[in-house]
Amino acid sequence: MLVLNCSTKLLMLENMLKSHFPESLKVYGAVMNINRGNPFRKEVVLDSWPDFKAVITRRQKEAETDNLDHYTNAYAVFYKDVRAYRGLLEECDVINWDQVFQIQGLQSELFEVSKAIASPKQVDVKLTSFKAIMFLLMPLPSRTSTSQRLTYLSVADADLLNHTWSRGGNEQCQRYITNLISCFPSVCVRDDKGKPISWSITDQFATMCHGYTVSEHRRKGYSQLMYLTLARKLQSRGFPAQGNVLDNNVAAINLLRSVHAEFLPCRFHRLILTPAAFSGQVHL
């Protein structure tokens, strides 16, 4: 195991990961954020350098605060050789197996290998798989009313986002969303009273997420406006505009197709790993 701390080498890694798109996108997004101030206090672990075969981004150990916070306790994975990824999992200091956490990646063996190492440790693994997408630049649709204001989210909006997110409604999620809003690009439309009615945010892996429009304002083009505006904002900063969508979210899939989003050949896999000691305490 090697922790990559050198700023020059981290920039080299960022460029090297580009040649492995789309499978490296999650790690690439995390490394880009590390190289631009590291607001989420991440670090990079590799099997070797410079000819690495597996790379994991993780939370800095001194930054870990809540063993139930799988939103923040998150790892991104990319490997050229799945055996090297397994080898990193088997090392004692790479993963904190004593907390609830998630692993994200875009490679098909991720679940099987992670589960094989986790099960003997009495760690449960739950997999959710998504279609992975990237956005191309398209003309912005015109807004339908001058009373709505296109802007960005503030931390004061975190409670609203926490209670409208299907994965939210808990203390850990609210803290996580607050940090995302503070650290990364977001976009929203506010009504004439200043309340958000449609929004999208960016996560710690530079992925667009939690796109949402309140029910009474749907079918007005706001979701399309959010997708394309946030995609532009990310691309203007040099980030790829990536996202994920569940297979059964037909409305979102149709919308993404209408704006010519590219559906990637690989799938996005999110694993949530829960030690037996925390069973029944976790909001998934």
Tab-separated table of C-alpha atoms in Angstrom:
chain	number	residue	atom	x	y	z
A	1	MET	CA	0.000	0.000	0.000
A	2	LEU	CA	1.165	3.493	-0.857
A	3	VAL	CA	-0.519	6.748	0.202
A	4	LEU	CA	0.063	9.299	-2.544
A	5	ASN	CA	0.689	12.682	-0.915
A	6	CYS	CA	2.918	14.450	-3.428
A	7	SER	CA	1.002	17.221	-5.227
A	8	THR	CA	2.968	16.678	-8.443
A	9	LYS	CA	2.212	12.958	-8.441
A	10	LEU	CA	-1.452	13.603	-7.692
A	11	LEU	CA	-1.660	15.827	-10.769
A	12	MET	CA	0.069	13.091	-12.765
A	13	LEU	CA	-2.494	10.590	-11.477
A	14	GLU	CA	-5.339	12.865	-12.516
A	15	ASN	CA	-4.022	12.919	-16.076
A	16	MET	CA	-3.348	9.176	-16.089
A	17	LEU	CA	-6.928	8.414	-15.042
A	18	LYS	CA	-8.283	10.217	-18.106
A	19	SER	CA	-7.034	7.398	-20.315
A	20	HIS	CA	-9.263	4.952	-18.429
A	21	PHE	CA	-12.620	6.699	-18.835
A	22	PRO	CA	-15.385	5.894	-18.169
A	23	GLU	CA	-14.461	3.237	-15.574
A	24	SER	CA	-12.162	5.639	-13.698
A	25	LEU	CA	-14.668	8.520	-13.475
A	26	LYS	CA	-15.467	8.227	-9.746
A	27	VAL	CA	-11.818	8.132	-8.706
A	28	TYR	CA	-11.020	10.849	-11.226
A	29	GLY	CA	-13.647	13.164	-9.738
A	30	ALA	CA	-12.322	12.574	-6.217
A	31	VAL	CA	-8.717	13.182	-7.314
A	32	MET	CA	-9.731	16.384	-9.101
A	33	ASN	CA	-11.250	17.646	-5.856
A	34	ILE	CA	-8.126	16.662	-3.914
A	35	ASN	CA	-6.038	18.664	-6.386
A	36	ARG	CA	-8.313	21.696	-6.013
A	37	GLY	CA	-8.191	22.367	-2.304
A	38	ASN	CA	-9.353	18.961	-1.024
A	39	PRO	CA	-12.527	20.303	0.656
A	40	PHE	CA	-13.699	16.807	1.666
A	41	ARG	CA	-10.323	15.825	3.168
A	42	LYS	CA	-9.665	12.826	0.933
A	43	GLU	CA	-6.482	10.906	0.204
A	44	VAL	CA	-5.318	8.404	-2.409
A	45	VAL	CA	-4.133	4.835	-1.786
A	46	LEU	CA	-2.480	2.765	-4.522
A	47	ASP	CA	-0.868	-0.643	-4.778
A	48	SER	CA	2.232	0.894	-6.417
A	49	TRP	CA	3.502	3.974	-8.254
A	50	PRO	CA	3.684	4.981	-11.051
A	51	ASP	CA	2.599	1.671	-12.601
A	52	PHE	CA	-0.417	1.229	-10.349
A	53	LYS	CA	-2.961	-1.530	-10.892
A	54	ALA	CA	-5.517	-0.341	-8.321
A	55	VAL	CA	-6.345	2.995	-6.744
A	56	ILE	CA	-8.726	3.859	-3.908
A	57	THR	CA	-9.720	7.283	-2.652
A	58	ARG	CA	-10.774	7.472	0.962
A	59	ARG	CA	-11.484	9.900	3.783
A	60	GLN	CA	-8.358	10.988	5.667
A	61	LYS	CA	-8.290	9.017	8.910
A	62	GLU	CA	-7.969	12.113	11.064
A	63	ALA	CA	-11.161	13.454	9.412
A	64	GLU	CA	-13.372	10.476	10.319
A	65	THR	CA	-15.926	11.519	12.919
A	66	ASP	CA	-19.124	9.410	12.770
A	67	ASN	CA	-19.070	5.640	12.383
A	68	LEU	CA	-22.688	5.634	11.145
A	69	ASP	CA	-22.118	8.231	8.414
A	70	HIS	CA	-21.816	6.098	5.286
A	71	TYR	CA	-22.511	9.180	3.162
A	72	THR	CA	-19.199	10.773	4.131
A	73	ASN	CA	-17.253	7.578	4.888
A	74	ALA	CA	-16.996	6.787	1.199
A	75	TYR	CA	-14.373	5.133	-0.985
A	76	ALA	CA	-14.046	5.331	-4.778
A	77	VAL	CA	-12.316	2.498	-6.617
A	78	PHE	CA	-10.643	1.973	-9.967
A	79	TYR	CA	-8.466	-0.976	-10.903
A	80	LYS	CA	-6.638	-2.233	-13.951
A	81	ASP	CA	-6.262	-5.648	-12.336
A	82	VAL	CA	-9.002	-6.795	-9.963
A	83	ARG	CA	-6.459	-8.901	-8.066
A	84	ALA	CA	-4.646	-5.715	-7.075
A	85	TYR	CA	-7.910	-4.276	-5.744
A	86	ARG	CA	-8.483	-7.429	-3.716
A	87	GLY	CA	-4.950	-7.150	-2.396
A	88	LEU	CA	-5.590	-3.614	-1.149
A	89	LEU	CA	-8.801	-4.715	0.577
A	90	GLU	CA	-6.870	-7.472	2.356
A	91	GLU	CA	-4.285	-5.055	3.768
A	92	CYS	CA	-5.034	-4.024	7.333
A	93	ASP	CA	-4.781	-0.229	6.998
A	94	VAL	CA	-6.593	0.517	3.724
A	95	ILE	CA	-10.267	0.195	4.792
A	96	ASN	CA	-11.821	1.016	8.153
A	97	TRP	CA	-13.976	-2.080	8.617
A	98	ASP	CA	-15.216	-0.891	12.032
A	99	GLN	CA	-17.596	1.736	10.655
A	100	VAL	CA	-20.478	1.869	8.187
A	101	PHE	CA	-19.168	3.013	4.817
A	102	GLN	CA	-19.737	2.895	1.087
A	103	ILE	CA	-17.649	1.901	-1.908
A	104	GLN	CA	-18.355	3.377	-5.339
A	105	GLY	CA	-17.087	2.352	-8.737
A	106	LEU	CA	-17.910	1.596	-12.339
A	107	GLN	CA	-16.501	-1.920	-12.741
A	108	SER	CA	-18.441	-5.153	-12.697
A	109	GLU	CA	-16.316	-7.167	-10.237
A	110	LEU	CA	-16.560	-4.537	-7.508
A	111	PHE	CA	-19.411	-6.163	-5.589
A	112	GLU	CA	-18.200	-9.751	-5.795
A	113	VAL	CA	-14.652	-8.989	-4.664
A	114	SER	CA	-15.694	-6.563	-1.927
A	115	LYS	CA	-18.251	-9.021	-0.552
A	116	ALA	CA	-15.705	-11.846	-0.543
A	117	ILE	CA	-13.433	-9.842	1.754
A	118	ALA	CA	-16.221	-8.298	3.861
A	119	SER	CA	-18.245	-11.427	4.678
A	120	PRO	CA	-15.624	-13.158	6.864
A	121	LYS	CA	-15.378	-9.906	8.834
A	122	GLN	CA	-19.137	-10.055	9.585
A	123	VAL	CA	-19.729	-6.995	7.410
A	124	ASP	CA	-22.955	-6.931	5.390
A	125	VAL	CA	-22.797	-5.590	1.830
A	126	LYS	CA	-25.799	-4.056	0.061
A	127	LEU	CA	-25.484	-3.268	-3.644
A	128	THR	CA	-27.416	-0.693	-5.651
A	129	SER	CA	-26.639	-0.510	-9.364
A	130	PHE	CA	-27.413	2.420	-11.679
A	131	LYS	CA	-27.140	3.463	-15.290
A	132	ALA	CA	-24.107	5.742	-15.580
A	133	ILE	CA	-24.343	8.871	-17.724
A	134	MET	CA	-22.357	11.843	-18.939
A	135	PHE	CA	-23.790	15.134	-20.172
A	136	LEU	CA	-23.046	16.862	-23.443
A	137	LEU	CA	-23.510	20.602	-23.814
A	138	MET	CA	-26.895	21.552	-25.184
A	139	PRO	CA	-28.758	24.879	-25.557
A	140	LEU	CA	-30.460	25.879	-22.311
A	141	PRO	CA	-34.266	25.852	-22.392
A	142	SER	CA	-35.952	29.166	-21.744
A	143	ARG	CA	-37.553	29.660	-18.344
A	144	THR	CA	-41.298	29.828	-18.257
A	145	SER	CA	-41.775	32.592	-15.661
A	146	THR	CA	-39.900	35.714	-14.637
A	147	SER	CA	-40.973	35.177	-11.013
A	148	GLN	CA	-38.534	32.244	-10.662
A	149	ARG	CA	-34.858	32.963	-10.005
A	150	LEU	CA	-32.004	30.696	-11.162
A	151	THR	CA	-29.330	30.621	-8.466
A	152	TYR	CA	-27.497	28.200	-6.175
A	153	LEU	CA	-28.253	26.471	-2.891
A	154	SER	CA	-27.204	27.663	0.559
A	155	VAL	CA	-26.642	25.650	3.736
A	156	ALA	CA	-29.995	26.984	4.964
A	157	ASP	CA	-31.615	24.734	2.328
A	158	ALA	CA	-30.013	21.528	3.682
A	159	ASP	CA	-33.031	20.547	5.784
A	160	LEU	CA	-35.330	20.709	2.743
A	161	LEU	CA	-32.935	18.569	0.694
A	162	ASN	CA	-32.506	16.078	3.525
A	163	HIS	CA	-36.245	15.483	3.765
A	164	THR	CA	-36.843	15.221	0.012
A	165	TRP	CA	-33.953	12.847	-0.766
A	166	SER	CA	-34.941	9.188	-0.919
A	167	ARG	CA	-31.697	8.344	0.940
A	168	GLY	CA	-32.150	11.110	3.516
A	169	GLY	CA	-34.241	12.033	6.509
A	170	ASN	CA	-31.528	11.560	9.117
A	171	GLU	CA	-28.832	13.472	10.979
A	172	GLN	CA	-25.928	12.056	8.993
A	173	CYS	CA	-27.509	12.907	5.656
A	174	GLN	CA	-28.310	16.458	6.719
A	175	ARG	CA	-24.699	17.040	7.776
A	176	TYR	CA	-23.467	15.486	4.525
A	177	ILE	CA	-25.738	17.650	2.357
A	178	THR	CA	-24.661	20.750	4.289
A	179	ASN	CA	-21.043	19.910	3.501
A	180	LEU	CA	-21.794	19.240	-0.169
A	181	ILE	CA	-23.536	22.597	-0.535
A	182	SER	CA	-20.625	24.311	1.206
A	183	CYS	CA	-17.916	22.639	-0.877
A	184	PHE	CA	-19.219	21.908	-4.373
A	185	PRO	CA	-21.278	23.445	-7.206
A	186	SER	CA	-25.054	23.433	-6.979
A	187	VAL	CA	-27.944	25.022	-8.845
A	188	CYS	CA	-31.555	25.757	-7.968
A	189	VAL	CA	-34.616	27.708	-8.993
A	190	ARG	CA	-36.308	29.737	-6.251
A	191	ASP	CA	-39.870	31.001	-6.223
A	192	ASP	CA	-40.809	34.606	-5.567
A	193	LYS	CA	-40.503	33.967	-1.813
A	194	GLY	CA	-36.961	32.639	-2.152
A	195	LYS	CA	-37.823	28.988	-1.502
A	196	PRO	CA	-36.097	26.370	-3.689
A	197	ILE	CA	-38.516	24.598	-6.020
A	198	SER	CA	-36.023	22.660	-8.177
A	199	TRP	CA	-32.359	21.828	-7.625
A	200	SER	CA	-29.352	19.603	-8.184
A	201	ILE	CA	-26.088	19.257	-6.245
A	202	THR	CA	-22.618	17.767	-6.740
A	203	ASP	CA	-21.156	15.056	-4.515
A	204	GLN	CA	-17.635	14.312	-3.285
A	205	PHE	CA	-16.836	12.385	-6.483
A	206	ALA	CA	-17.857	15.310	-8.719
A	207	THR	CA	-21.083	13.510	-9.622
A	208	MET	CA	-24.366	15.330	-10.140
A	209	CYS	CA	-26.936	14.016	-7.667
A	210	HIS	CA	-30.223	14.654	-5.816
A	211	GLY	CA	-31.946	16.292	-8.753
A	212	TYR	CA	-35.413	17.145	-7.488
A	213	THR	CA	-38.410	19.348	-8.299
A	214	VAL	CA	-41.231	19.844	-5.793
A	215	SER	CA	-44.434	18.222	-7.009
A	216	GLU	CA	-46.477	21.355	-7.766
A	217	HIS	CA	-43.754	22.704	-10.080
A	218	ARG	CA	-43.116	19.588	-12.161
A	219	ARG	CA	-43.598	19.430	-15.931
A	220	LYS	CA	-42.409	23.026	-16.323
A	221	GLY	CA	-38.906	22.267	-17.649
A	222	TYR	CA	-37.095	22.909	-14.383
A	223	SER	CA	-35.399	19.492	-14.169
A	224	GLN	CA	-33.945	19.925	-17.637
A	225	LEU	CA	-32.777	23.402	-16.666
A	226	MET	CA	-31.098	22.025	-13.513
A	227	TYR	CA	-29.312	19.203	-15.360
A	228	LEU	CA	-27.934	21.398	-18.102
A	229	THR	CA	-27.021	24.361	-15.899
A	230	LEU	CA	-25.094	22.235	-13.399
A	231	ALA	CA	-23.427	20.305	-16.215
A	232	ARG	CA	-22.209	23.584	-17.675
A	233	LYS	CA	-20.993	24.776	-14.304
A	234	LEU	CA	-18.953	21.596	-13.784
A	235	GLN	CA	-17.528	21.617	-17.294
A	236	SER	CA	-16.539	25.270	-16.981
A	237	ARG	CA	-14.351	24.201	-14.034
A	238	GLY	CA	-12.787	21.347	-15.988
A	239	PHE	CA	-14.854	18.543	-14.446
A	240	PRO	CA	-16.712	15.892	-16.439
A	241	ALA	CA	-20.477	16.232	-16.030
A	242	GLN	CA	-21.375	12.757	-14.804
A	243	GLY	CA	-24.449	11.322	-13.140
A	244	ASN	CA	-26.365	8.143	-12.284
A	245	VAL	CA	-29.966	7.044	-12.654
A	246	LEU	CA	-31.852	4.002	-11.402
A	247	ASP	CA	-33.194	1.629	-14.050
A	248	ASN	CA	-36.788	2.049	-12.854
A	249	ASN	CA	-36.722	5.865	-12.921
A	250	VAL	CA	-38.361	6.029	-16.332
A	251	ALA	CA	-39.196	9.738	-16.156
A	252	ALA	CA	-35.576	10.689	-15.448
A	253	ILE	CA	-34.265	8.343	-18.149
A	254	ASN	CA	-36.600	9.859	-20.733
A	255	LEU	CA	-35.573	13.365	-19.684
A	256	LEU	CA	-31.886	12.480	-19.947
A	257	ARG	CA	-32.425	11.061	-23.406
A	258	SER	CA	-34.238	14.236	-24.435
A	259	VAL	CA	-31.152	16.310	-23.617
A	260	HIS	CA	-28.910	13.762	-25.371
A	261	ALA	CA	-27.065	12.613	-22.260
A	262	GLU	CA	-24.661	9.788	-23.050
A	263	PHE	CA	-25.506	6.467	-21.381
A	264	LEU	CA	-22.162	4.842	-20.620
A	265	PRO	CA	-21.361	1.195	-21.396
A	266	CYS	CA	-20.447	0.511	-17.755
A	267	ARG	CA	-22.754	0.695	-14.742
A	268	PHE	CA	-22.344	2.611	-11.518
A	269	HIS	CA	-22.234	0.401	-8.423
A	270	ARG	CA	-22.746	1.707	-4.886
A	271	LEU	CA	-22.005	-0.690	-2.038
A	272	ILE	CA	-23.016	0.112	1.531
A	273	LEU	CA	-21.084	-1.985	4.038
A	274	THR	CA	-22.364	-2.408	7.587
A	275	PRO	CA	-20.476	-4.181	10.393
A	276	ALA	CA	-22.604	-6.501	12.513
A	277	ALA	CA	-22.174	-4.151	15.489
A	278	PHE	CA	-24.185	-1.471	13.637
A	279	SER	CA	-26.858	-3.704	12.145
A	280	GLY	CA	-30.279	-2.057	12.374
A	281	GLN	CA	-28.859	1.375	13.169
A	282	VAL	CA	-28.160	2.526	9.621
A	283	HIS	CA	-30.345	4.650	7.319
A	284	LEU	CA	-29.782	3.203	3.830
